[in-house]
XYZ file of C-alpha atoms in Angstrom:
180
model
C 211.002 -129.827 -71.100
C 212.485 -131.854 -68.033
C 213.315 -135.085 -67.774
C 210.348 -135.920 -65.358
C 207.991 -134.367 -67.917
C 209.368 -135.915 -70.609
C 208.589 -139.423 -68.792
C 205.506 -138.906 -66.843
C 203.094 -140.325 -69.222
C 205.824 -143.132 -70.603
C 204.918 -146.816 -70.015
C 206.234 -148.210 -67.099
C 208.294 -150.460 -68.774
C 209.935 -147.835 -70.984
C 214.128 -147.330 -70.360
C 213.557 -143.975 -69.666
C 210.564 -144.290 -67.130
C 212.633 -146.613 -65.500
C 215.356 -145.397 -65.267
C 214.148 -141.429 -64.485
C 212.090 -143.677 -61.383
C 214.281 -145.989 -59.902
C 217.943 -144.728 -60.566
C 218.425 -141.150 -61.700
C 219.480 -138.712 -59.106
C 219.293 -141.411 -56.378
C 222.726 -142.319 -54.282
C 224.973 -145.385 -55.044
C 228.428 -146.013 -53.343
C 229.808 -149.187 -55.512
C 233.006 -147.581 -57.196
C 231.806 -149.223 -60.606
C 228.522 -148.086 -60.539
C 229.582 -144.943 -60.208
C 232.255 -145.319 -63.021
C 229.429 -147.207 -65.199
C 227.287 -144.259 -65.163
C 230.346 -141.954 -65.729
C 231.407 -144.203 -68.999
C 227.281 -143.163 -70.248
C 227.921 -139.589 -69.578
C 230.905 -139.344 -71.342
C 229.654 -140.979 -74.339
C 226.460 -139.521 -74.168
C 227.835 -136.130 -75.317
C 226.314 -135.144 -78.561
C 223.841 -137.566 -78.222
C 220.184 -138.658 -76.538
C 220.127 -140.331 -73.103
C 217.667 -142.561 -74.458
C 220.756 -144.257 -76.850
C 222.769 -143.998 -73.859
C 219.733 -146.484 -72.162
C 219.662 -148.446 -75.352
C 223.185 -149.539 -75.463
C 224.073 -149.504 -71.658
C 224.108 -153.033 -71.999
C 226.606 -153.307 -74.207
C 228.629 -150.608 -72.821
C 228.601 -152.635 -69.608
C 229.400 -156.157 -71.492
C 232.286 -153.858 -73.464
C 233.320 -152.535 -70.809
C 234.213 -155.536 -68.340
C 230.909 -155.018 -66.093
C 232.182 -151.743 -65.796
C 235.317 -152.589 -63.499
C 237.360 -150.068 -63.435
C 240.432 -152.111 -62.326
C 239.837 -154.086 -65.559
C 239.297 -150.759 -67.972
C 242.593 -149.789 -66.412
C 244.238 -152.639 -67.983
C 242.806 -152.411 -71.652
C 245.329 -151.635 -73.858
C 245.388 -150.450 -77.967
C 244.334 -154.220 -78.864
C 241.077 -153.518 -77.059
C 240.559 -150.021 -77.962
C 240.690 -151.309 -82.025
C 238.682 -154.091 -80.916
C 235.966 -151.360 -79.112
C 236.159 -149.392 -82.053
C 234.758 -152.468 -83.709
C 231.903 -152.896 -81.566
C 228.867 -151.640 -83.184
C 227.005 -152.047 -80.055
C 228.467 -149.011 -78.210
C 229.650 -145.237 -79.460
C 232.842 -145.756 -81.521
C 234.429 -142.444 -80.883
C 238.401 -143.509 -79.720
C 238.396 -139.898 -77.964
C 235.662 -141.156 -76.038
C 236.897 -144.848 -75.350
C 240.136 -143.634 -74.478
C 238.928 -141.058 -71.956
C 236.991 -143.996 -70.271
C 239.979 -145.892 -69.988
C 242.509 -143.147 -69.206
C 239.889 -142.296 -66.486
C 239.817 -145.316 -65.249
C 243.076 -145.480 -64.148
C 242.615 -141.966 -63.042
C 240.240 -143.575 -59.954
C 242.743 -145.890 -59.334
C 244.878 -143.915 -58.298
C 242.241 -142.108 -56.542
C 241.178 -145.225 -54.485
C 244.897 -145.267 -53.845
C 244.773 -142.330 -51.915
C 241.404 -142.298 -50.529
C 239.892 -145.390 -50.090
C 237.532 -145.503 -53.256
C 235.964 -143.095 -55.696
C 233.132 -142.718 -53.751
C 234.736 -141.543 -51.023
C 236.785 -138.761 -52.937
C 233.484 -137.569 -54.255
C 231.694 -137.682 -50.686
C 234.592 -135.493 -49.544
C 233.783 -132.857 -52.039
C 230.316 -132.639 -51.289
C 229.228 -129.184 -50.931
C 231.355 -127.724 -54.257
C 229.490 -125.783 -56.713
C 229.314 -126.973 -60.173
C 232.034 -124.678 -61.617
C 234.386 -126.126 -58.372
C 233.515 -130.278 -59.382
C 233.594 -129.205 -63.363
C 237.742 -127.714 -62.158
C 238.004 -130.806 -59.920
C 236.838 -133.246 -62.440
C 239.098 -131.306 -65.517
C 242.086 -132.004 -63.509
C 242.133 -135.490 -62.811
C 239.510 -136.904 -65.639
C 239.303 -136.292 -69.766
C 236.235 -135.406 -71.963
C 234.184 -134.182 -68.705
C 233.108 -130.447 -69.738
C 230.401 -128.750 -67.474
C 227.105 -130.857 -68.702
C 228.782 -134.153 -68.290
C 230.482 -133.465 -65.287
C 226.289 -131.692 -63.853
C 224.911 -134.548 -65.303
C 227.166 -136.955 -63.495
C 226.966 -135.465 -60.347
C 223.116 -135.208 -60.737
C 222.386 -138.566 -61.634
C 224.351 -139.795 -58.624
C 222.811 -137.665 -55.804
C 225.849 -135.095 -55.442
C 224.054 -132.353 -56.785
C 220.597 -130.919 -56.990
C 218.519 -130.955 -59.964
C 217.604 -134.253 -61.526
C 214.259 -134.140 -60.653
C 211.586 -131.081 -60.152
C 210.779 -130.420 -57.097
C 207.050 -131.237 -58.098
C 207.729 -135.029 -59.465
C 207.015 -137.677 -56.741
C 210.627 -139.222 -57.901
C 212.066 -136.029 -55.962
C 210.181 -136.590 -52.912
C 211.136 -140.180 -52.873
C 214.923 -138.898 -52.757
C 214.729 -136.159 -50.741
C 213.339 -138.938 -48.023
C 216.543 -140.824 -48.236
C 218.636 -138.363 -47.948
C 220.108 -136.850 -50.751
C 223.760 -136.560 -50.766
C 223.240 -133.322 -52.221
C 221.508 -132.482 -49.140
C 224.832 -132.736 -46.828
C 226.896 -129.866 -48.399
C-alpha cells in the first residue's frame, strides 16, 4: 500500500495526514531542514515513519533544532547523554552517524555554499548514482534511506502517486525532481 493510500481516509489532524499533505516530497532549501529530515531517515531504519512523526519533536529538541553546525560540535558527553534520552531512538550507530554527518555538510557548505546547493547540483542522478554519492561522504545511508531522503525532499520522483491530489499540488511548483 502507498503512503497516499495509507493516509487518504486519516483525520486531518493525524501526523501522518499532515505530514504526507503539507511536507512530504515537497522542496525545502534551509540546510537544517534538510539535515532534520535526514536525522528521521536515518533513524527511521528498522522502524515505522509514524514513530519517526511521533518523536520528531524530540529529535529536533535533542538535536539542537536540528543545526547542523551545533551537531558538529557534540562530543561523547552528549552522545551518553542522547543515549539517555528516552524520547528519541537510542541506537549510538545511529546518533553517531547523525553527528559524524553533520560535520560531513560542513565541510560540504565549505566547498559549495550549503547542502542544498551540493544536492541541487546533483540533480538528475539516478538512485544507485545519489545512494554512491551519499555512501561516500555520509554513514548509515543504504539505498531506502538515501530514496527516501531524496523523495521526501523533492530530488526524486515517487513520494506521491501520480493519482493523489498531493502530487498534483507538487508537480505545480515545480518539482526539483522535475529539472534533471
Amino acid at each position: 500500500m502507498s503512503y497516499c493510500e495509507f493516509t487518504k481516509d486519516l483525520d486531518e489532524n493525524h501526523l501522518d495526514k499532515k505530514y504526507h499533505d503539507e511536507r512530504y516530497g515537497f522542496q525545502t532549501n534551509d540546510d537544517d531542514e534538510l539535515f532534520g529530515r535526514f536525522i528521521l531517515e536515518i533513524n527511521q531504519a528498522g522502524l515505522s515513519w509514524s514513530l519517526m512523526l511521533k518523536k520528531e519533536e524530540n529529535f529536533k529538541n535533542a538535536f539542537a533544532d536540528f543545526s547542523i553546525s551545533k551537531v558538529a560540535g557534540f562530543g561523547d558527553d552528549k552522545v551518553e547523554e542522547l543515549m539517555a534520552n528516552a524520547g528519541i531512538i537510542r541506537n549510538r550507530r545511529k546518533i553517531e552517524a547523525v553527528i559524524y554527518n553533520a560535520n560531513q555538510i560542513m565541510d560540504i557548505q565549505n566547498i559549495n555554499g550549503s547542502f542544498n546547493f551540493w544536492l541541487n547540483e546533483n540533480i538528475g542522478l539516478t538512485l544507485k548514482e545519489w545512494t554512491k554519492l551519499f555512501k561516500k561522504h555520509f554513514k548509515f545511508t543504504g539505498e531506502k534511506i538515501v530514496e527516501e531522503f531524496l523523495m521526501s525532499t523533492s530530488y526524486l520522483k515517487g513520494a506521491h502517486t501520480e493519482d493523489c491530489p498531493i502530487y498534483h499540488k507538487i508537480k505545480n511548483n515545480k518539482p526539483k525532481w522535475e529539472k534533471s
